[in-house]
mmCIF file of C-alpha atoms in Angstrom:
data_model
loop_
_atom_site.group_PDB
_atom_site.id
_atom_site.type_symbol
_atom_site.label_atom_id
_atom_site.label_comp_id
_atom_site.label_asym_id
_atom_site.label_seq_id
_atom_site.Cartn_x
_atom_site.Cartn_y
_atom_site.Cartn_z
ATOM 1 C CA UNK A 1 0.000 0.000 0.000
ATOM 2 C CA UNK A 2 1.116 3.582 -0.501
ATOM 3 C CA UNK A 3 1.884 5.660 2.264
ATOM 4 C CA UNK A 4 2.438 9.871 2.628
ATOM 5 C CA UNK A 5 5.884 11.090 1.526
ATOM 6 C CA UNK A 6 7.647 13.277 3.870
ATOM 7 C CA UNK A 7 8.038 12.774 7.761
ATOM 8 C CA UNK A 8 7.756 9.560 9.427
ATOM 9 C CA UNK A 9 4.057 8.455 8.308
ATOM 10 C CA UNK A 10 2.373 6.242 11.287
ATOM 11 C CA UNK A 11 -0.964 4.489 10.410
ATOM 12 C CA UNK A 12 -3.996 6.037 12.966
ATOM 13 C CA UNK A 13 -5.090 3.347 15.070
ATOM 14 C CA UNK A 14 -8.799 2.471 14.332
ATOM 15 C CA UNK A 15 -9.952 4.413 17.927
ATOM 16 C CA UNK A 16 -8.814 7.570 15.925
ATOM 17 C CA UNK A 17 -9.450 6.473 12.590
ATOM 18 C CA UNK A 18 -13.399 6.909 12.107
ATOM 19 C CA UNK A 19 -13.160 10.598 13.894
ATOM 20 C CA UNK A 20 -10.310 11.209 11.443
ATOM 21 C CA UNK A 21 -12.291 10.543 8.242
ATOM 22 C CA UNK A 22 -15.594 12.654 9.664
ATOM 23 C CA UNK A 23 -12.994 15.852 10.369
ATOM 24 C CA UNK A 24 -11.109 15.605 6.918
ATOM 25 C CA UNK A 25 -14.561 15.212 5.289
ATOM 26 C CA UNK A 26 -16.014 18.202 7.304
ATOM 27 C CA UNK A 27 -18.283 16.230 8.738
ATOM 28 C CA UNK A 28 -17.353 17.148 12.227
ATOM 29 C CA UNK A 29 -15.374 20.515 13.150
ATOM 30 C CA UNK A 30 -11.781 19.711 14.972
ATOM 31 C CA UNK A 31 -11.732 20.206 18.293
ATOM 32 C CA UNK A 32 -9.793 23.512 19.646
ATOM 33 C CA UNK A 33 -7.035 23.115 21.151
ATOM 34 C CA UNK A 34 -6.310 24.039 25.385
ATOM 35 C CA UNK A 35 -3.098 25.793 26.113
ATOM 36 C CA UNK A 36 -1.089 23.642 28.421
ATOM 37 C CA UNK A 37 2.614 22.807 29.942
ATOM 38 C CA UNK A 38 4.972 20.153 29.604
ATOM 39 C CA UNK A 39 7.916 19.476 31.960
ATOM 40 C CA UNK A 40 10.772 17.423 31.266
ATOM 41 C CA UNK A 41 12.465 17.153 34.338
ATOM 42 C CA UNK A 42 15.719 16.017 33.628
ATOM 43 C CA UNK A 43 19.124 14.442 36.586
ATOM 44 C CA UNK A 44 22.087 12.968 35.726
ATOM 45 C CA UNK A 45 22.578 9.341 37.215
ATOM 46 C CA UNK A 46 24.643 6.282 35.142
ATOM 47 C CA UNK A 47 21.572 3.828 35.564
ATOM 48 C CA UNK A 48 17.979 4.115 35.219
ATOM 49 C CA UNK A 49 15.183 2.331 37.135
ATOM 50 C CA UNK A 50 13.062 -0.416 34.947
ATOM 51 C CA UNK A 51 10.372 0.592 32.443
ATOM 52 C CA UNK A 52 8.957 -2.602 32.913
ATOM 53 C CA UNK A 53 7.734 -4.674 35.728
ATOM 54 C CA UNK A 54 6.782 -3.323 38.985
ATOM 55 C CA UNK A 55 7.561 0.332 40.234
ATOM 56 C CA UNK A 56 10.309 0.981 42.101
ATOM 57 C CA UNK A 57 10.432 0.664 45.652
ATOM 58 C CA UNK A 58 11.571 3.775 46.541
ATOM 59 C CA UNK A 59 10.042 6.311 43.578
ATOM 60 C CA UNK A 60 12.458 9.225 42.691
ATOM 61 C CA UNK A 61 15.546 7.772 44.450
ATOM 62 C CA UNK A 62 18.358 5.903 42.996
ATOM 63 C CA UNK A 63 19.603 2.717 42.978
ATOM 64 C CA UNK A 64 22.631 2.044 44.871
ATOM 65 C CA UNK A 65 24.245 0.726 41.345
ATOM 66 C CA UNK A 66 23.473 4.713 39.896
ATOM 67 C CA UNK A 67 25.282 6.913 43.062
ATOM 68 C CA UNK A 68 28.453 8.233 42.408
ATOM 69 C CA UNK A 69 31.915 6.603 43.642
ATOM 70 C CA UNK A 70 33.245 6.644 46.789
ATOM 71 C CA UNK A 71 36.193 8.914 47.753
ATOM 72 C CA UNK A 72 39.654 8.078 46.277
ATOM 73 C CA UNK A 73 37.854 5.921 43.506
ATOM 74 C CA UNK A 74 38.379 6.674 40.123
ATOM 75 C CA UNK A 75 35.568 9.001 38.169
ATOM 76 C CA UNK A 76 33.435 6.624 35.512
ATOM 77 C CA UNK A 77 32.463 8.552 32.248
ATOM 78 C CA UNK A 78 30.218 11.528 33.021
ATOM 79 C CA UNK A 79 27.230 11.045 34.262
ATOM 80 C CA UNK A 80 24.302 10.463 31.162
ATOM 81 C CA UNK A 81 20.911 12.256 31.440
ATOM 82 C CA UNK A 82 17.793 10.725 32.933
ATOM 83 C CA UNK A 83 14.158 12.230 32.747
ATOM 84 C CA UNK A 84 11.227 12.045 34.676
ATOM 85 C CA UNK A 85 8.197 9.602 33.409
ATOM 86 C CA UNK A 86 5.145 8.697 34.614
ATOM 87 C CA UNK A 87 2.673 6.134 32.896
ATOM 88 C CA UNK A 88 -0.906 7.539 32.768
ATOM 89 C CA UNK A 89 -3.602 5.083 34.204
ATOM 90 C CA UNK A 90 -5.734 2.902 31.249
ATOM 91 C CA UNK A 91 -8.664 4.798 32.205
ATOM 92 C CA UNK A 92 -7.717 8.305 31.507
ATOM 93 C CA UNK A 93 -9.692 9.989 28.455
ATOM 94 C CA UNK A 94 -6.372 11.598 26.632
ATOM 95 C CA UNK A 95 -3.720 8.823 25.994
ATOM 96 C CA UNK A 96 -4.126 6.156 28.385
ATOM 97 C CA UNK A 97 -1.274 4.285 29.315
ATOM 98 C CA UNK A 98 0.965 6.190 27.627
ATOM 99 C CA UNK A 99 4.537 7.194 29.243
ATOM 100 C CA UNK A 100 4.368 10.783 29.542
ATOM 101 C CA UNK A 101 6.421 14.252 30.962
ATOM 102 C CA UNK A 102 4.222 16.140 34.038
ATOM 103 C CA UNK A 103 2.392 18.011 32.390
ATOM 104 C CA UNK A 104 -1.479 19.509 31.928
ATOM 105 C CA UNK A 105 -3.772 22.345 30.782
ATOM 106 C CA UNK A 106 -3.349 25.898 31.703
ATOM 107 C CA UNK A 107 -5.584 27.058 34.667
ATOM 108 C CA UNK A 108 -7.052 30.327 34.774
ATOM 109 C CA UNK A 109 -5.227 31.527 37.819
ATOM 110 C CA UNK A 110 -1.756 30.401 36.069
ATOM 111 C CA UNK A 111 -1.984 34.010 34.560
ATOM 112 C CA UNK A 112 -2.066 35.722 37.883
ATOM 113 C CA UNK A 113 -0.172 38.705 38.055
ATOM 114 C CA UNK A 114 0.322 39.028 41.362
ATOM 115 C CA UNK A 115 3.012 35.431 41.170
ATOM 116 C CA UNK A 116 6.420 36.656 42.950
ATOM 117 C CA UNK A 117 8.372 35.750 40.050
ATOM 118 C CA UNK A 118 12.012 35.529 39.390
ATOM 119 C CA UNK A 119 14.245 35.108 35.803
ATOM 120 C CA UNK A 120 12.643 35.831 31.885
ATOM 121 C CA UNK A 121 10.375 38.436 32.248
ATOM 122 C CA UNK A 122 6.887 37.426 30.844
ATOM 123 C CA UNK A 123 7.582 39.277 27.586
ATOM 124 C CA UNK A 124 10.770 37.119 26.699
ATOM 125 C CA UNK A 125 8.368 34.419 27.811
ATOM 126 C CA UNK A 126 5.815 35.925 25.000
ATOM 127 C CA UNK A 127 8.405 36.103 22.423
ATOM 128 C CA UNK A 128 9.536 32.514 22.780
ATOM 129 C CA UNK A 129 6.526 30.903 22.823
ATOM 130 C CA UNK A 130 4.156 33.742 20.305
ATOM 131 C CA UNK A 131 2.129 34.255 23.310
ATOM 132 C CA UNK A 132 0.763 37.339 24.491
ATOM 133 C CA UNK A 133 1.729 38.016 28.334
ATOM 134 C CA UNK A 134 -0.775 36.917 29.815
ATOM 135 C CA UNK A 135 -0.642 33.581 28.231
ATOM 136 C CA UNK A 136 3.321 33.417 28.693
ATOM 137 C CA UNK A 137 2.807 33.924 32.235
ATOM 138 C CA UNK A 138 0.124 30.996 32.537
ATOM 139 C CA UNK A 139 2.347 29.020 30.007
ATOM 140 C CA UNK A 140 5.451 29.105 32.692
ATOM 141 C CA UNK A 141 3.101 29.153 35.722
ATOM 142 C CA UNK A 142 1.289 25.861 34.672
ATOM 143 C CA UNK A 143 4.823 23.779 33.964
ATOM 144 C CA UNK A 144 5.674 25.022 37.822
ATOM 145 C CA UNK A 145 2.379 24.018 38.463
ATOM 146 C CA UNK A 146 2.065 21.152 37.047
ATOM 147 C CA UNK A 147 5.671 19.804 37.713
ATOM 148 C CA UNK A 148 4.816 20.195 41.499
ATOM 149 C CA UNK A 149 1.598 18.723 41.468
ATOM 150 C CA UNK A 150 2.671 15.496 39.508
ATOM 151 C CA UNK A 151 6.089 15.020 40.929
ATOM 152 C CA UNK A 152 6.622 16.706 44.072
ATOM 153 C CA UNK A 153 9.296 18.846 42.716
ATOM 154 C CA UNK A 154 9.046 23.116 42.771
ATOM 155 C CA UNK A 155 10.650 24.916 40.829
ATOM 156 C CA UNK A 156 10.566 27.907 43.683
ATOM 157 C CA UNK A 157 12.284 29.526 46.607
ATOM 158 C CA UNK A 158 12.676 32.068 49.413
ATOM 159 C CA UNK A 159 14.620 34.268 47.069
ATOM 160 C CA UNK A 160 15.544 34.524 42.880
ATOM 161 C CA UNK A 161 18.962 33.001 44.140
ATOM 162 C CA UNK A 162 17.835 29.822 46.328
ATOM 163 C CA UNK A 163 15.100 26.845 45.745
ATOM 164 C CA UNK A 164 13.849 25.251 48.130
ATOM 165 C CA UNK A 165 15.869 22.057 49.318
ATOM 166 C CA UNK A 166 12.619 19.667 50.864
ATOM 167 C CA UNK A 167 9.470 19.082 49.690
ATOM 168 C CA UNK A 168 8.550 16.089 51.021
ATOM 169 C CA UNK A 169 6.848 17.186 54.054
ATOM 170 C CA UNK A 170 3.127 16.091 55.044
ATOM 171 C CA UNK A 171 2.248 20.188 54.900
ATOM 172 C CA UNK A 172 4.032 20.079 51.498
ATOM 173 C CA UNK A 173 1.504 17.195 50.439
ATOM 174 C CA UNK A 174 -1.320 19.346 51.881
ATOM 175 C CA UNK A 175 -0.411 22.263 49.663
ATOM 176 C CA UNK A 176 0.021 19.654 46.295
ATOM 177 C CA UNK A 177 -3.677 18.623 46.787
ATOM 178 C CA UNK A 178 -4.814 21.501 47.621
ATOM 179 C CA UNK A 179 -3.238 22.918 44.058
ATOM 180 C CA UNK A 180 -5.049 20.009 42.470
ATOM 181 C CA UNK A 181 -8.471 20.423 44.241
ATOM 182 C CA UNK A 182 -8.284 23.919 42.833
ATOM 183 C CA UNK A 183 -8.486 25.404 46.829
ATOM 184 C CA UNK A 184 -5.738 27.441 46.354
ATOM 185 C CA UNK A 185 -3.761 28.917 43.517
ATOM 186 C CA UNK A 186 0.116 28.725 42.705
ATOM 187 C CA UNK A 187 0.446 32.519 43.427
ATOM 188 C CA UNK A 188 -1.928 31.971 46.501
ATOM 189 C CA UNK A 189 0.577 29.060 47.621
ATOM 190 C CA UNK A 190 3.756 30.833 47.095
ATOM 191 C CA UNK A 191 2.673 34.333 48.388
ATOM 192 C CA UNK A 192 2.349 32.028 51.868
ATOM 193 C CA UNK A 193 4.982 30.896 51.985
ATOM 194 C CA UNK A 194 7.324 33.181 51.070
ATOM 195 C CA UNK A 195 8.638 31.700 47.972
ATOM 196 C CA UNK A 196 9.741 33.250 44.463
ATOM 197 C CA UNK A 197 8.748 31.685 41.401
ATOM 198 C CA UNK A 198 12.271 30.237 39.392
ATOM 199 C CA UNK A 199 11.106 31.060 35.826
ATOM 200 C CA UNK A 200 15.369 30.876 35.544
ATOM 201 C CA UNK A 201 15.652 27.320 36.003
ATOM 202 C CA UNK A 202 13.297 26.268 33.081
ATOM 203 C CA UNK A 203 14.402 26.345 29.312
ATOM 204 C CA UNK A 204 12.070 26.334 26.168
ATOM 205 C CA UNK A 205 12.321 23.249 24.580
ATOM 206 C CA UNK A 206 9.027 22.692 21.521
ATOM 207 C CA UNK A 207 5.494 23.136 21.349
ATOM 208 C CA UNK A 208 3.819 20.567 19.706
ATOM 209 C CA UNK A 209 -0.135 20.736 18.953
ATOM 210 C CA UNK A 210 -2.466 17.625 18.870
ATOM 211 C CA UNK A 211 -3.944 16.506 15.471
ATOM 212 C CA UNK A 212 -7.029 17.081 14.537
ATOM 213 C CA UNK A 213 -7.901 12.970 14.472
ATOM 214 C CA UNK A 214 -8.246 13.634 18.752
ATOM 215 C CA UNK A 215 -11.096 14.755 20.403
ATOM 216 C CA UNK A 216 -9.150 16.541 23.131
ATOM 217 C CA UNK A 217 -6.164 18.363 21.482
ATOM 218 C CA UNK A 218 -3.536 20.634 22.965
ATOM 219 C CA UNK A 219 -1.531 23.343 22.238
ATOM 220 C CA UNK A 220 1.436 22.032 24.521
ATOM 221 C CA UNK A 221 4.524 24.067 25.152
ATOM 222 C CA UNK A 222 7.172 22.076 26.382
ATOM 223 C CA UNK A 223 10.054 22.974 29.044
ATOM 224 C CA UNK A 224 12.994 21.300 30.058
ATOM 225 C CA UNK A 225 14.222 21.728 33.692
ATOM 226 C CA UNK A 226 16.922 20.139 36.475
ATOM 227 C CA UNK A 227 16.055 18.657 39.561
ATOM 228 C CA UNK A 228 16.566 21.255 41.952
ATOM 229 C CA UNK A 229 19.965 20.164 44.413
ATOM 230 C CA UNK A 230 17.871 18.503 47.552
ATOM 231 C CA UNK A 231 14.610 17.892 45.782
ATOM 232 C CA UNK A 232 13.587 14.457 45.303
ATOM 233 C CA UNK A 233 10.466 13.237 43.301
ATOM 234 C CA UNK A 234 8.058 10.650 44.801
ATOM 235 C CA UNK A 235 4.689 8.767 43.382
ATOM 236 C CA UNK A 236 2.286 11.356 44.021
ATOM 237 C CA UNK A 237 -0.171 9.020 42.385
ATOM 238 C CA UNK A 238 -3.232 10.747 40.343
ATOM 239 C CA UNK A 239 -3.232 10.520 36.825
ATOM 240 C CA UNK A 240 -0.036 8.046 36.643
ATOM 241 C CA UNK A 241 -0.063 4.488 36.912
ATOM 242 C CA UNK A 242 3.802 4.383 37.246
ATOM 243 C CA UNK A 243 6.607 6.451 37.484
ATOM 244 C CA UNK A 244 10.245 6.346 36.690
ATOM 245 C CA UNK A 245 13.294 8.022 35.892
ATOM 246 C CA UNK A 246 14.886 6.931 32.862
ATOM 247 C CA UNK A 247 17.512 7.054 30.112
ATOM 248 C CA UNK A 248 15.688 8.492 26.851
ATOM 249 C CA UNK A 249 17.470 6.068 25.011
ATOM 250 C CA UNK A 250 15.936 2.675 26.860
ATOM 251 C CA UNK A 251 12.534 4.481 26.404
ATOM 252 C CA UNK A 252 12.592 4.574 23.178
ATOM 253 C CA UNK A 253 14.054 1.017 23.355
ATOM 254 C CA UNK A 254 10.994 0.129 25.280
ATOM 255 C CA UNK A 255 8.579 2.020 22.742
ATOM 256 C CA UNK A 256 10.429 0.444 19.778
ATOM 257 C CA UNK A 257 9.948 -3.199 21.295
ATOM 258 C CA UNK A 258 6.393 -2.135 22.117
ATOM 259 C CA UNK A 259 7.270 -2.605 26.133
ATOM 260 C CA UNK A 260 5.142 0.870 26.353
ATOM 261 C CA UNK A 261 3.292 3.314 24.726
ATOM 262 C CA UNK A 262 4.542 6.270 23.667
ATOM 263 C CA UNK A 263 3.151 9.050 21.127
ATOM 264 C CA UNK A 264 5.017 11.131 18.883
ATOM 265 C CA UNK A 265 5.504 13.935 20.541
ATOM 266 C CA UNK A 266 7.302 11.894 23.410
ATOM 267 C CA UNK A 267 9.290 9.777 21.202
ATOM 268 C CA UNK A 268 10.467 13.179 19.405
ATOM 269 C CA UNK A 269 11.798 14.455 22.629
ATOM 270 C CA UNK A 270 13.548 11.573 24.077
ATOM 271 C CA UNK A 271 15.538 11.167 20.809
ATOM 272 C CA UNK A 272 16.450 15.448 21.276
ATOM 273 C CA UNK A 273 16.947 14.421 24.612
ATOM 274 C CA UNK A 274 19.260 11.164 23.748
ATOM 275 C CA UNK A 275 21.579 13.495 21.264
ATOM 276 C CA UNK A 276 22.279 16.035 24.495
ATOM 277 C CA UNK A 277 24.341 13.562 26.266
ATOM 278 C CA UNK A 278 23.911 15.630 29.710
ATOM 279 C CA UNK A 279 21.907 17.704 32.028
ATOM 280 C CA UNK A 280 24.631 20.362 30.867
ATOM 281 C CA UNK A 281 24.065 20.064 27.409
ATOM 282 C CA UNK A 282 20.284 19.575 27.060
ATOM 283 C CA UNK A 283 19.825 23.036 28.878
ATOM 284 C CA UNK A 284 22.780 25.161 27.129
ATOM 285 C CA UNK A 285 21.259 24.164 23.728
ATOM 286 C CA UNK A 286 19.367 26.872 22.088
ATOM 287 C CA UNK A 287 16.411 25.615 20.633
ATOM 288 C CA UNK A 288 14.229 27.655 18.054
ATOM 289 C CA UNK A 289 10.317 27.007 18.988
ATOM 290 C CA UNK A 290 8.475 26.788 16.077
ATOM 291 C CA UNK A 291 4.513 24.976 16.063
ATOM 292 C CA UNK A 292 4.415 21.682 15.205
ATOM 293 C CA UNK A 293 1.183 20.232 14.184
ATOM 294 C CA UNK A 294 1.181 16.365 12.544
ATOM 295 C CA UNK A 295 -0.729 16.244 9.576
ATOM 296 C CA UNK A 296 -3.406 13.787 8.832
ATOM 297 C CA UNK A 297 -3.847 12.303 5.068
ATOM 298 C CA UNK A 298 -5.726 9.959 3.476
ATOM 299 C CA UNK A 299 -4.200 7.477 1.299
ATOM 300 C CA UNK A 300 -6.687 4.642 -0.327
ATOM 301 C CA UNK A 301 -9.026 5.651 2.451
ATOM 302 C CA UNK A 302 -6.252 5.143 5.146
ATOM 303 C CA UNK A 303 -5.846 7.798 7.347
ATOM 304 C CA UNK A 304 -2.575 8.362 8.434
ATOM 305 C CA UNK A 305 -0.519 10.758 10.406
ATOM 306 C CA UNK A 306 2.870 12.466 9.447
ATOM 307 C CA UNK A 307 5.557 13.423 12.266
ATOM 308 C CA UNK A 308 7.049 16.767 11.247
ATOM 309 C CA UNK A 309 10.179 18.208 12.922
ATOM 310 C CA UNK A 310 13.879 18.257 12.265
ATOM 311 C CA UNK A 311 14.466 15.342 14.314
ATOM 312 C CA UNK A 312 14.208 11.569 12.855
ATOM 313 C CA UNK A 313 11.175 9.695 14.213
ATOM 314 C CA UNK A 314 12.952 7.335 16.733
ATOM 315 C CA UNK A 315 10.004 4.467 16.586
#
């Protein structure tokens, strides 16, 4: 059968296939797309904890294989890069089971303007991202946001030159639910406590826009961050099934051998991941964010979706 020329052409799974055919036929208008944040949070560590099999007993720390040698031994290669993962439960309505970055829609309140805020003003924000302020500051509010309430980890601190060192605390729980219950709002949290939003410690990476085959789409901005010195990430549970810090190259092993599920976008960024080498290098590079929206053709009444981007489709 012939299949689309250009990018990396992936045949639409028959669960997006029907919808397909009704939007391309303008039977049915695509859905909008919501504005929302993606987080790769990004260590560096030798070894990786399993994709596969049951999660690790101790979520967000490493294995005693991964920690560094002991005084007076002699330095391995330098450290690779690891990112954070989580495996969204079968029953959620956007890509279930899929291994994914923290990351979700922008709230309303993300655009407060009262956030103590430290770093890229909102207008280099804007400019980055072709977002009016308001929107850049909701953009880089919701991957703080979003990154705390799916991993533990803020990107925050007492002052634009600290973060904070321990979130692990039961009154640091009570303020992640009470982000996710909607009872208080990110400004509202860190006005409380003290704390100064690090808009410094997160780099653009991509922004990536859902098909038009989905019923939910996004218009996802993605970020790339380090875990903060001190910080440690744990199961927070919710939306993910499983977490894990791992290599980018042994997850798109995994996807490749069909161990797990991941979607384009994903796969895209673990391979610009894999090429950085290091924590160093992934957040030095400069990276020119441009849309990217895969197209959906029909071939022989097929549909079929094309991966754009620079990068070579890794599955």
């Amino acid at each position: 059968m012939e299949v689309p020329s250009g990018g990396a052409a992936i045949r639409l799974p028959s669960a997006l296939a029907g919808h397909a055919r009704d939007v391309l036929a303008g039977r049915v208008p695509p859905a909008v797309p919501r504005d929302a944040a993606t987080v790769m949070l990004l260590r560096s560590e030798p070894l990786a904890e399993p994709l596969a099999g049951p999660p690790p007993p101790a979520a967000g720390r490493p294995p005693a294989a991964s920690r560094p040698p002991a005084a007076g031994q002699p330095a391995g290669p330098e450290p690779g890069i690891e990112v954070y993962m989580l495996r969204r439960k079968s029953s959620m309505a956007f890509a279930p089971g899929a291994f994914v970055f923290p990351g979700g829609s922008v709230d309303a309140r993300d655009a407060d303007e009262d956030v103590a805020w430290a770093g890229p003003d909102v207008a280099t924000w804007g400019r980055v991202f072709d977002a009016p302020d308001h929107l850049a500051r909701a953009l880089v509010c919701a991957a703080v946001r979003e990154t705390f309430e799916e991993s533990g980890v803020l990107l925050a601190g007492p002052s634009a030159e600290t973060v904070v060192a321990d979130t692990s605390g039961d009154d640091w729980e009570a303020d992640r639910n009470a982000l996710l219950d909607r009872s208080v709002s990110l400004a509202e949290l860190l006005a409380r406590r003290h704390l100064v939003l690090r808009a410094d410690l997160l780099r653009p990476w991509s922004r990536w826009i859902t098909p038009v085959a989905e019923k939910r789409r996004f218009d996802a901005r993605f970020f790339a961050a380090a875990l903060p010195p001190g910080q440690r990430t744990r199961d927070v549970g919710g939306e993910a099934a499983q977490v894990a810090w791992v290599r980018p190259a042994d997850a798109i092993a995994a996807g490749r051998n069909k161990e797990i599920v991941l979607w384009p976008p994903t796969a895209v960024t673990l391979a610009e991941l894999a090429s950085c080498g290091t924590v160093a290098a992934a957040l030095a590079v400069p990276r020119q964010v441009r849309p990217l929206l895969p197209e959906i053709t029909l071939t022989e009444g097929t549909p079929w979706l094309t991966v754009p981007g620079e990068q070579e489709y890794p599955l």
